[in-house]
N, C-alpha and C. Protein backbone atom coordinates (compact mmCIF):
# COMPACT_ATOMS: atom_id res chain seq x y z
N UNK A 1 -8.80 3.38 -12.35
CA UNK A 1 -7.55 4.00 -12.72
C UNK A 1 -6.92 3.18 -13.84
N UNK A 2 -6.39 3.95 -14.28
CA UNK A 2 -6.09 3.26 -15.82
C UNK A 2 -4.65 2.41 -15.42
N UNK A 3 -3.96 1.65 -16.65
CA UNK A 3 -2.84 1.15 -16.57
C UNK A 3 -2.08 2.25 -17.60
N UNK A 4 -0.58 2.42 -17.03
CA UNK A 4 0.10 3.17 -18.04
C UNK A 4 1.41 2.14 -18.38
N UNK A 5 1.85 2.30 -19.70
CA UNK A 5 1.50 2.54 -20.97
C UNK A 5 0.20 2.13 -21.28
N UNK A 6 -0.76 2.43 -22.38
CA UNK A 6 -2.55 1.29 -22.12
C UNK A 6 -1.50 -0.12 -22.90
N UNK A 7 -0.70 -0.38 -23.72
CA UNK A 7 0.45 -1.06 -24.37
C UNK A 7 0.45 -2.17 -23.40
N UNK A 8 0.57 -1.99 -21.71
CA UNK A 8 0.83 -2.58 -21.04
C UNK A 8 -0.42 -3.45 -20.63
N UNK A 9 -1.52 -3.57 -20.82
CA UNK A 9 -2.66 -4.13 -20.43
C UNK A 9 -2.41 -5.83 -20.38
N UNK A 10 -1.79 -6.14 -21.34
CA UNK A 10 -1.46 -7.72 -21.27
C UNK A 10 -0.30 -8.01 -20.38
N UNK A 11 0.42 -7.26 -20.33
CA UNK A 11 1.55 -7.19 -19.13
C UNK A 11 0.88 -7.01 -17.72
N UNK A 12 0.20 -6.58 -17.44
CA UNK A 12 -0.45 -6.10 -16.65
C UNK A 12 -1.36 -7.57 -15.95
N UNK A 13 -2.13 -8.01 -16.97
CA UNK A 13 -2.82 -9.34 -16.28
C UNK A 13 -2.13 -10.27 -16.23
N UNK A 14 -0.70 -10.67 -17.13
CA UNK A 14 0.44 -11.66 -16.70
C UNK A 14 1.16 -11.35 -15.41
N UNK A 15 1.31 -10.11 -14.79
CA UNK A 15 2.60 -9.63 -13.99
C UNK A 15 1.71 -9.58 -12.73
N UNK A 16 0.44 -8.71 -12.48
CA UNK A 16 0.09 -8.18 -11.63
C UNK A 16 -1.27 -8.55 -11.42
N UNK A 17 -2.25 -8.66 -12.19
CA UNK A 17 -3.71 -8.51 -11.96
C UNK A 17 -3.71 -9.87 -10.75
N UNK A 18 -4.26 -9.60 -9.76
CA UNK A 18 -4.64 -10.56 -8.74
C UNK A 18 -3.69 -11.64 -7.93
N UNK A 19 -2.41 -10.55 -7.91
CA UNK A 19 -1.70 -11.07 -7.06
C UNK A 19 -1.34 -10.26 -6.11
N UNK A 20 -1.23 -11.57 -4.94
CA UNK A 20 -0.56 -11.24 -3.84
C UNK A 20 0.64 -11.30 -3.15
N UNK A 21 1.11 -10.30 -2.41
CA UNK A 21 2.32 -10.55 -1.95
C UNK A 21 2.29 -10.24 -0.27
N UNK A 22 3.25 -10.74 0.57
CA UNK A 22 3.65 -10.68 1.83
C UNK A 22 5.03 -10.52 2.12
N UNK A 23 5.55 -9.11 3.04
CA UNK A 23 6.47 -8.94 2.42
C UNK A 23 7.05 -8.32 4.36
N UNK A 24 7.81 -7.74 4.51
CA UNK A 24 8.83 -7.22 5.07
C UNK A 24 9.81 -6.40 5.29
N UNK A 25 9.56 -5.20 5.49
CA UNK A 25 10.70 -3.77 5.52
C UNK A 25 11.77 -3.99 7.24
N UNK A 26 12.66 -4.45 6.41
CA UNK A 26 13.79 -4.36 7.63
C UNK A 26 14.08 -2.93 8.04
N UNK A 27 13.40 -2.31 9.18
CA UNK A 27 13.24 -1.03 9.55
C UNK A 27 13.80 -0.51 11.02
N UNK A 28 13.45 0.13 11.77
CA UNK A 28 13.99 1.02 12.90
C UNK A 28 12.90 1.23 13.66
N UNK A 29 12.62 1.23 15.02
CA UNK A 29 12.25 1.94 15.58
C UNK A 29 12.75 3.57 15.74
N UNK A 30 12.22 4.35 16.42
CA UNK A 30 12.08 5.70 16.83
C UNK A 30 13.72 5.63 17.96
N UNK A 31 14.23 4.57 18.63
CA UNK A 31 15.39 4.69 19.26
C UNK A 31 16.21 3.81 18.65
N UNK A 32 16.05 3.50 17.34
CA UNK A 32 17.42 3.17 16.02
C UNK A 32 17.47 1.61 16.50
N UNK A 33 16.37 0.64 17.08
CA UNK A 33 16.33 -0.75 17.16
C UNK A 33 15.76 -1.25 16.20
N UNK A 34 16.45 -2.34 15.31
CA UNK A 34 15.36 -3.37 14.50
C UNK A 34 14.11 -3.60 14.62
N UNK A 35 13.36 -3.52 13.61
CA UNK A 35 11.80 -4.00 13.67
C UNK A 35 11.58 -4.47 12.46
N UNK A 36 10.76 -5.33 12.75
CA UNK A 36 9.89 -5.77 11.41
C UNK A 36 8.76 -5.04 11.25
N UNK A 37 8.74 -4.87 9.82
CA UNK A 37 7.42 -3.73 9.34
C UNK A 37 7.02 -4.97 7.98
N UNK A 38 5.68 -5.89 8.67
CA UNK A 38 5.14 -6.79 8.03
C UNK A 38 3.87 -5.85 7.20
N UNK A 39 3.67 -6.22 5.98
CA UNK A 39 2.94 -6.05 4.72
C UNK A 39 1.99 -6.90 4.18
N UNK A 40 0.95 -6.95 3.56
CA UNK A 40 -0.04 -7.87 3.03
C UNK A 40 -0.48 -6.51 1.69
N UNK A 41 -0.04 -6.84 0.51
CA UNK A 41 -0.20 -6.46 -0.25
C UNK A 41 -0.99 -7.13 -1.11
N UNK A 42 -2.38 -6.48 -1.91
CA UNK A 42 -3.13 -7.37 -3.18
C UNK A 42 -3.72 -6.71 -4.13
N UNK A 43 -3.22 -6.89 -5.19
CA UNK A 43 -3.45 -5.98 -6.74
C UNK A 43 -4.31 -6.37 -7.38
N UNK A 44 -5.40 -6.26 -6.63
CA UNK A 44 -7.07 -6.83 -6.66
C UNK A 44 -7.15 -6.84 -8.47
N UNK A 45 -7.12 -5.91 -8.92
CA UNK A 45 -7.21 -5.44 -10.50
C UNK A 45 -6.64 -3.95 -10.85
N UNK A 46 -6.66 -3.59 -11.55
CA UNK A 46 -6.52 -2.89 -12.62
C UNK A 46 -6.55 -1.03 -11.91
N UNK A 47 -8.21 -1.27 -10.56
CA UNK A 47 -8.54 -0.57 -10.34
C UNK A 47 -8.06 -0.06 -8.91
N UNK A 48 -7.71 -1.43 -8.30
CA UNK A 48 -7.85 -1.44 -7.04
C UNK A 48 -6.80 -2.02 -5.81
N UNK A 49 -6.31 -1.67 -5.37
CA UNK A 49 -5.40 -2.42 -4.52
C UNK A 49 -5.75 -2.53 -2.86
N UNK A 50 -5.62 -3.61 -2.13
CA UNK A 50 -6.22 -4.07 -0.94
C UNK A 50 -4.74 -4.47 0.10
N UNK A 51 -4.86 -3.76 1.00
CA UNK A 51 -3.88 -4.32 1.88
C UNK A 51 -4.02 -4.65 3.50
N UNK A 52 -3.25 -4.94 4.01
CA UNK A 52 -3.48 -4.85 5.29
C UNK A 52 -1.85 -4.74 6.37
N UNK A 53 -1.91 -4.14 7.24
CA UNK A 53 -0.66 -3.94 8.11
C UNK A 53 -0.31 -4.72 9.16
N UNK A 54 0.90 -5.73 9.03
CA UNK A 54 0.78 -6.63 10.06
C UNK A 54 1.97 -6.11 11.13
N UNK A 55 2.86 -5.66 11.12
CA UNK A 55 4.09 -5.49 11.72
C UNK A 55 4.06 -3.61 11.82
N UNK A 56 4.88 -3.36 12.78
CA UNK A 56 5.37 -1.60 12.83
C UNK A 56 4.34 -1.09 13.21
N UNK A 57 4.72 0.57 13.07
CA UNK A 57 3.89 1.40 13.76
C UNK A 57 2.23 1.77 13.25
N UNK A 58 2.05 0.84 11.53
CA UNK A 58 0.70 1.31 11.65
C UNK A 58 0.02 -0.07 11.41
N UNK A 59 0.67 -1.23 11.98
CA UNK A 59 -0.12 -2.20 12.25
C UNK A 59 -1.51 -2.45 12.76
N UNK A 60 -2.44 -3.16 12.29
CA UNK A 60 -3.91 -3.23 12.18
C UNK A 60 -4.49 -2.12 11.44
N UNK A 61 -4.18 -1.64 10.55
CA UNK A 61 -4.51 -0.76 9.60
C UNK A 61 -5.13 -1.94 8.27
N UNK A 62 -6.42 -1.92 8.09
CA UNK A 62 -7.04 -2.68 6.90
C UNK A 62 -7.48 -1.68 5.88
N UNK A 63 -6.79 -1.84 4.69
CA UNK A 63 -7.33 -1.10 3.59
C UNK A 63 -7.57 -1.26 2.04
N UNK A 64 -8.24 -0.19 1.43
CA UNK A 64 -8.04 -0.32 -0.16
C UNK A 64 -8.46 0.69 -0.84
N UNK A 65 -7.76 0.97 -1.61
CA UNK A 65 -7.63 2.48 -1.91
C UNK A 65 -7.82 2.47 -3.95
N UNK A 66 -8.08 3.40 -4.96
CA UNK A 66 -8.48 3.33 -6.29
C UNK A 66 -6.90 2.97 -6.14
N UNK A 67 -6.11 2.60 -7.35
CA UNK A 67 -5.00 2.55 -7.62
C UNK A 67 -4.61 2.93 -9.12
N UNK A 68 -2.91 3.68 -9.11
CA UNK A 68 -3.17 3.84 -10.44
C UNK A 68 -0.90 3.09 -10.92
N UNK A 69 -1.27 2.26 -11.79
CA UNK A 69 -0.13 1.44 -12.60
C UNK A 69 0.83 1.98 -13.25
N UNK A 70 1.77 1.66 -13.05
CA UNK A 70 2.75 1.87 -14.16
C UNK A 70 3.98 0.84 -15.01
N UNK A 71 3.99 0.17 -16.07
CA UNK A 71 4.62 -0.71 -16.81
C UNK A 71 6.11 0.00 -16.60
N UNK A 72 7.01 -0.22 -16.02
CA UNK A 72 8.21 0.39 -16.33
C UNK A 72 8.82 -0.36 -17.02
N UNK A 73 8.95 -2.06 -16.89
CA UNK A 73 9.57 -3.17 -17.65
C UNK A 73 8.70 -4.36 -17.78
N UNK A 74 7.60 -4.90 -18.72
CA UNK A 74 7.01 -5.79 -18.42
C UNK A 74 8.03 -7.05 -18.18
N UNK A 75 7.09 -8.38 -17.24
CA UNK A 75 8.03 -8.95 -16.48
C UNK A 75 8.99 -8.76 -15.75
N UNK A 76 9.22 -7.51 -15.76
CA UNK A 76 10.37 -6.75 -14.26
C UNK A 76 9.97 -6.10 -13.26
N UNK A 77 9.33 -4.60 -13.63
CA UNK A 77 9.43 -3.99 -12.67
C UNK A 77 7.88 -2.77 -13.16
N UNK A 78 6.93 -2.84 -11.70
CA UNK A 78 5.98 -2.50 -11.92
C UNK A 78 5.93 -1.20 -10.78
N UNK A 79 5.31 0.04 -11.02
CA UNK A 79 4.70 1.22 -10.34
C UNK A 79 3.62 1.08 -9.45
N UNK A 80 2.89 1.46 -8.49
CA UNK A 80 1.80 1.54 -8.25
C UNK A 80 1.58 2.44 -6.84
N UNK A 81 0.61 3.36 -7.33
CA UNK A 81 0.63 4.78 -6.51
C UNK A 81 -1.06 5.11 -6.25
N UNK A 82 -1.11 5.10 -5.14
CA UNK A 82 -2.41 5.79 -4.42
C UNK A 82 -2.86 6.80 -3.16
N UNK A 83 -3.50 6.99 -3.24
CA UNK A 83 -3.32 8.65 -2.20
C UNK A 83 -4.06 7.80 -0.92
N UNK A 84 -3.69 8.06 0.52
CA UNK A 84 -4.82 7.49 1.33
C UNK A 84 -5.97 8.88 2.09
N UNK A 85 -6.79 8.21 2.40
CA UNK A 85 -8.03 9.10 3.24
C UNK A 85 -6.97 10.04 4.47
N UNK A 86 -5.94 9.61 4.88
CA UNK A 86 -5.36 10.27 5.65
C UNK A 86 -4.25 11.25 5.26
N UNK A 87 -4.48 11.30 3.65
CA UNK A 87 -3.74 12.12 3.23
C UNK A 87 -2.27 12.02 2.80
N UNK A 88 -2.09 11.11 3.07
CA UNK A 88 -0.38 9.72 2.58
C UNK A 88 -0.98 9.85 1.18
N UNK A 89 0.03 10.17 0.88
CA UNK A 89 0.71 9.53 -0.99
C UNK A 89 1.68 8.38 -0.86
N UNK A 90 1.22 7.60 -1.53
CA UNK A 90 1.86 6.30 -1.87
C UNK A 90 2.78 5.91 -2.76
N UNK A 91 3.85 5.60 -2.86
CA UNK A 91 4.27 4.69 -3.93
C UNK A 91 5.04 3.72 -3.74
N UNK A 92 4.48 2.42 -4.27
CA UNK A 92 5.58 1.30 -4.50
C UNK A 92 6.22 1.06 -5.78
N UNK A 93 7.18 0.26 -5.73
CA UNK A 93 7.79 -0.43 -6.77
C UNK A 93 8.02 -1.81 -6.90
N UNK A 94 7.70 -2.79 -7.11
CA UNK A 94 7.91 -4.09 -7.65
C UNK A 94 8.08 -4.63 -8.40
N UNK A 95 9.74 -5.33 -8.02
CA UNK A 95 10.58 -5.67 -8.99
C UNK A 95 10.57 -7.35 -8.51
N UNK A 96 10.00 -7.94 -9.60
CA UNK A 96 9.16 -9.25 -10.21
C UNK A 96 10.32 -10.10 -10.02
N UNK A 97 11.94 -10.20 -10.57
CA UNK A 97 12.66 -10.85 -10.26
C UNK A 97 13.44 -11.08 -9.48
N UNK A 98 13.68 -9.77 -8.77
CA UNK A 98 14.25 -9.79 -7.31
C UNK A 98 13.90 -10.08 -6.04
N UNK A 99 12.33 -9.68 -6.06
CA UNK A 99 11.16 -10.29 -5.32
C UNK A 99 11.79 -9.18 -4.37
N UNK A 100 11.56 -7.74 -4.42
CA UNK A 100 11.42 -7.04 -3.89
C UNK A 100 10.62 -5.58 -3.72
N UNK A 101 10.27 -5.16 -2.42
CA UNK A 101 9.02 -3.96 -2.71
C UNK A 101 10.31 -2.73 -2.62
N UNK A 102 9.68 -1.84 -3.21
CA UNK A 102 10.62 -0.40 -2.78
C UNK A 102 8.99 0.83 -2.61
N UNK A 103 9.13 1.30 -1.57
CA UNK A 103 8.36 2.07 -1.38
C UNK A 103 8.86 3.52 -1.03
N UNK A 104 8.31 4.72 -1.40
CA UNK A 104 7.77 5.84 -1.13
C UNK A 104 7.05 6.70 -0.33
N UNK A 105 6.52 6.84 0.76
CA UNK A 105 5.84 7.10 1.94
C UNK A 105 5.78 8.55 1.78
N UNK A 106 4.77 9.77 1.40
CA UNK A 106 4.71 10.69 2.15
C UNK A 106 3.47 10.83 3.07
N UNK A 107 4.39 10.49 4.15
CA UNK A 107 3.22 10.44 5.44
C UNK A 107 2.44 11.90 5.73
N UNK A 108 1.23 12.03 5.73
CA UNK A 108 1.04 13.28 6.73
C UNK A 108 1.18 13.22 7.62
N UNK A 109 1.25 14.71 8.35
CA UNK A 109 1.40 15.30 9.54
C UNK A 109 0.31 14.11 10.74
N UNK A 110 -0.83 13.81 10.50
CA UNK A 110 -1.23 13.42 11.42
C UNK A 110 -1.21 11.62 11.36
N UNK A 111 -1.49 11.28 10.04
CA UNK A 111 -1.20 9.90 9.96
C UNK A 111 -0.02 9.59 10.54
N UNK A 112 1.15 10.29 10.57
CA UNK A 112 2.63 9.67 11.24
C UNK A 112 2.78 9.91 12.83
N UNK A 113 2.42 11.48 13.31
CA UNK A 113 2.32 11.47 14.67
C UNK A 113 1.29 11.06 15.30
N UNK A 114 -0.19 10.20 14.68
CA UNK A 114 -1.35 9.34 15.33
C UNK A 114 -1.17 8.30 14.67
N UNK A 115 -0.15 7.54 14.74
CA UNK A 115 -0.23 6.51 14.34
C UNK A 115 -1.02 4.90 14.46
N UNK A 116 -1.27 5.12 15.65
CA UNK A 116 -2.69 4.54 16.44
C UNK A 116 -3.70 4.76 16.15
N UNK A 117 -4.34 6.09 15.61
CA UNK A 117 -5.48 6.40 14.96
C UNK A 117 -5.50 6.31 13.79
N UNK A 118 -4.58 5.65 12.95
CA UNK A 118 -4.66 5.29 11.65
C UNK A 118 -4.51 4.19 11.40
N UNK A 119 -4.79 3.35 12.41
CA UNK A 119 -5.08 1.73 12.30
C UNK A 119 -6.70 1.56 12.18
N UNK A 120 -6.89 0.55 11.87
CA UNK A 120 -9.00 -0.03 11.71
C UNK A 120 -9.06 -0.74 10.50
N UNK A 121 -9.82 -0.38 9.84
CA UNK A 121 -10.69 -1.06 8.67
C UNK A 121 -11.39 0.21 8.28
N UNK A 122 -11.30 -0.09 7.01
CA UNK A 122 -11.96 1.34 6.11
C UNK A 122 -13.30 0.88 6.14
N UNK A 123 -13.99 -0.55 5.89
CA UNK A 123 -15.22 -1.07 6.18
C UNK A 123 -15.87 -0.42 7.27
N UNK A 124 -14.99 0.18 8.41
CA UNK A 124 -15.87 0.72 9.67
C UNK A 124 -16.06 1.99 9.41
N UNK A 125 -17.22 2.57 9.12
CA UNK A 125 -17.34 4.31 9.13
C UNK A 125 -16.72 5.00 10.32
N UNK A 126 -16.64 4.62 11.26
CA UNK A 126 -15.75 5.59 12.85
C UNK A 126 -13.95 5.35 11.97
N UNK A 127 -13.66 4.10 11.38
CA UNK A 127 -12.30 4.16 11.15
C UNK A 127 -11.61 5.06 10.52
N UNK A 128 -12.92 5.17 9.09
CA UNK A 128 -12.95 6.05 7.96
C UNK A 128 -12.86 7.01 8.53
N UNK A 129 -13.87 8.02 8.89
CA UNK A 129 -14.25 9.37 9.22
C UNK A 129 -12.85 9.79 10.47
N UNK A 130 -12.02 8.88 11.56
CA UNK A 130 -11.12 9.18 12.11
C UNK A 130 -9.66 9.61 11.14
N UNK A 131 -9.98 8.77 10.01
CA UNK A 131 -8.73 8.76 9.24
C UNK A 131 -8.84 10.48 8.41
N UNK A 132 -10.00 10.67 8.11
CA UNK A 132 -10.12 11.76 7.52
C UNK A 132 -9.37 13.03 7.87
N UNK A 133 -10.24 12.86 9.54
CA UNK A 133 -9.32 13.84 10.41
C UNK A 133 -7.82 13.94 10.11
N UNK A 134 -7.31 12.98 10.33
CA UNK A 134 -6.40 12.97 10.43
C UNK A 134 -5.38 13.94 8.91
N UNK A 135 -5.97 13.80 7.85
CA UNK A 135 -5.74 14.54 6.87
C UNK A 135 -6.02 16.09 6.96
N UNK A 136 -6.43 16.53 7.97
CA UNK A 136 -6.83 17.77 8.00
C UNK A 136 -5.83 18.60 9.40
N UNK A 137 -4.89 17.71 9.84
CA UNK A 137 -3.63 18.19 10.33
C UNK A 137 -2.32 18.30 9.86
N UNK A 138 -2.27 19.75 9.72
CA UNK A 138 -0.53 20.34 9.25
C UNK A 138 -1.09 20.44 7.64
N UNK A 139 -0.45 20.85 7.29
CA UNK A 139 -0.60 21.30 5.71
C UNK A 139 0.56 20.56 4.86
N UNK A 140 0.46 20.48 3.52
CA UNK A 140 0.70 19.93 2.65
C UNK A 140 2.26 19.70 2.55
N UNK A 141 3.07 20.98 3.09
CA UNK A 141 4.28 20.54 3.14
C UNK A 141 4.61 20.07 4.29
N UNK A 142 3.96 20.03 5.36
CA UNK A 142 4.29 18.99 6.85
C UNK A 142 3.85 17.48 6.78
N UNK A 143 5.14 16.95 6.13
CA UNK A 143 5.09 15.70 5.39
C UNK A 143 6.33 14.91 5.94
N UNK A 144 6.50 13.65 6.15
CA UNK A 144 7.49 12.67 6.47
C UNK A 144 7.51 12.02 5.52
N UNK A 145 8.54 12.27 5.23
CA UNK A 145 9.46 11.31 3.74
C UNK A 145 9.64 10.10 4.35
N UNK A 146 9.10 8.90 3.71
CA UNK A 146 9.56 7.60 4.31
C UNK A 146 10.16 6.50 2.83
N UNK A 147 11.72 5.87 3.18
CA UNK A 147 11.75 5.50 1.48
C UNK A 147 12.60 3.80 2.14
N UNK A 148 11.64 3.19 2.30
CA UNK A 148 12.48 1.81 2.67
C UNK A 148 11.98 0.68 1.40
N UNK A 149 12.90 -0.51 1.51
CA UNK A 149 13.19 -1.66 0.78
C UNK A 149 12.66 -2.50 1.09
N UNK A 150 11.58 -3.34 0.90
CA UNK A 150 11.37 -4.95 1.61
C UNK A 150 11.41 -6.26 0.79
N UNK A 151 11.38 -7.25 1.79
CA UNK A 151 11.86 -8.49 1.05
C UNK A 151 10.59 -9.27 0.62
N UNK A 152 10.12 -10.01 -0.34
CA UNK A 152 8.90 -10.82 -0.55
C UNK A 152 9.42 -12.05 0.36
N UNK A 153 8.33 -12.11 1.64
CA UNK A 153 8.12 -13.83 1.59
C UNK A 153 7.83 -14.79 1.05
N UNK A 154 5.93 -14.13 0.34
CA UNK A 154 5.02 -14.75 -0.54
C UNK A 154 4.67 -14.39 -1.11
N UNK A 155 4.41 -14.86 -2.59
CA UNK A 155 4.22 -14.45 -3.73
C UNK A 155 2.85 -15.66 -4.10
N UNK A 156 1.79 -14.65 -4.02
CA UNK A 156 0.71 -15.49 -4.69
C UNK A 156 -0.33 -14.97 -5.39
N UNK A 157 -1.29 -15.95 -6.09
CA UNK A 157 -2.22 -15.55 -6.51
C UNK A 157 -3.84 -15.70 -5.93
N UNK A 158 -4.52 -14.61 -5.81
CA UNK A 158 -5.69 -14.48 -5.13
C UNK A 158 -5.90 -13.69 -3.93
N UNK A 159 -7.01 -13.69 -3.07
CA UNK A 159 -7.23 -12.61 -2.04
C UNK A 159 -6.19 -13.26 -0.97
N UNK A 160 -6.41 -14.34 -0.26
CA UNK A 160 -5.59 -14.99 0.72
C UNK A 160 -6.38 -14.52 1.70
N UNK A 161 -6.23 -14.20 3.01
CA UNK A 161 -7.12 -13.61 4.06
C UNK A 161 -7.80 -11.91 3.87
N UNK A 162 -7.51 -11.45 2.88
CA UNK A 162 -8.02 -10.14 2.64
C UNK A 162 -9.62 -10.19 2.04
N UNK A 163 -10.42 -9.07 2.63
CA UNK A 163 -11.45 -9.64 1.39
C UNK A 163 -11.76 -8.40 0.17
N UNK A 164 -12.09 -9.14 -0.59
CA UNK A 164 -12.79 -8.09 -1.87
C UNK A 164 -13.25 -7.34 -1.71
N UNK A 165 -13.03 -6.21 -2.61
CA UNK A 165 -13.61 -5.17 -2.54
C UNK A 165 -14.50 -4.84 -3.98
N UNK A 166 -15.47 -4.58 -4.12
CA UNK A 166 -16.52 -3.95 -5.50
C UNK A 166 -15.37 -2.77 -6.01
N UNK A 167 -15.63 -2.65 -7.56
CA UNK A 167 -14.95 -1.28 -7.50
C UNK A 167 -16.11 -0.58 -7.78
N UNK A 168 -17.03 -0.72 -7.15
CA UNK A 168 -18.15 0.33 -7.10
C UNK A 168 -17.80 1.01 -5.68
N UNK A 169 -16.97 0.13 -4.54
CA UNK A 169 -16.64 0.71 -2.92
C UNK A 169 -15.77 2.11 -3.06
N UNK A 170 -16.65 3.01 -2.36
CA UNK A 170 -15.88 4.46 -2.21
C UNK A 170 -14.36 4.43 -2.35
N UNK A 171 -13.89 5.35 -2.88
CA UNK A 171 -12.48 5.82 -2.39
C UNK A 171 -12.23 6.82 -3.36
N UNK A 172 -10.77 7.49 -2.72
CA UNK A 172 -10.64 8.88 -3.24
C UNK A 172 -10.32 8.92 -4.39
């Protein structure tokens, strides 16, 4: 997936290429109690982004999906949007000096009410092929808008406990 502006390509390997972040959505449970919704975010390259779910409802969820960029302010504030196997559209926002994520969530129908079945590792074919399913419940407008704020703990560079992915590895 390309970087947008292409202008941005040097912005792009200063701001983003191969970093990681760990982060935190001060969120709600389902009966309006505090939770932590822990994050492991990594902007493998250009092509690819790798994460994993530590906190909330889709905790133990390991993934990585094609990714596609957007320069809104080099050194400020960066785009980055990917579709998942379960049929979620993605988007974050990261803003470089505030050290904060802003995300976008349209959950599907089944990724949000199986939220348990959309935990695994995409590495496992049963994880994959469950997640699929899961895209093939409710239709396109039976969607959960999800739009929360989180805080960066860590800000680094490299995989950290995640591992690499080829961008030769499947995805949509």
């Amino acid at each position: 997936m390309p970087v947008h502006p292409s202008s941005a390509k040097s912005a792009f390997d200063a701001d983003i290429r191969d970093r990681h972040l760990i982060y935190d959505y001060d969120a709600q449970d389902s009966e309006g109690r505090p939770e932590k919704w822990r994050y492991e975010m990594w902007f493998q390259n250009e092509d690819r982004i790798n994460y994993a779910i530590h906190g909330g409802p889709m905790a133990g969820r390991i993934n990585y999906q094609a990714a596609d960029y957007q320069c809104i302010r080099p050194g400020e504030l960066w785009q980055c949007n990917w579709l998942e196997e379960t049929g979620t559209i993605c988007s974050l926002v990261f803003d470089i000096p505030r050290q904060k994520i802003t995300t976008l969530i349209a959950f599907s129908k089944g990724h949000w009410e199986k939220a348990e079945e959309a935990h695994g590792d995409k590495r496992n074919q049963a994880d994959l092929e469950r997640w699929r399913g899961l895209a093939k419940m409710g239709i396109q407008t039976d969607r959960v808008m999800l739009s929360e704020q989180a805080d960066i703990l860590e800000d680094f560079r490299g995989p950290g406990q995640l591992k690499p992915i080829e961008n030769s590895a499947p995805v949509l």
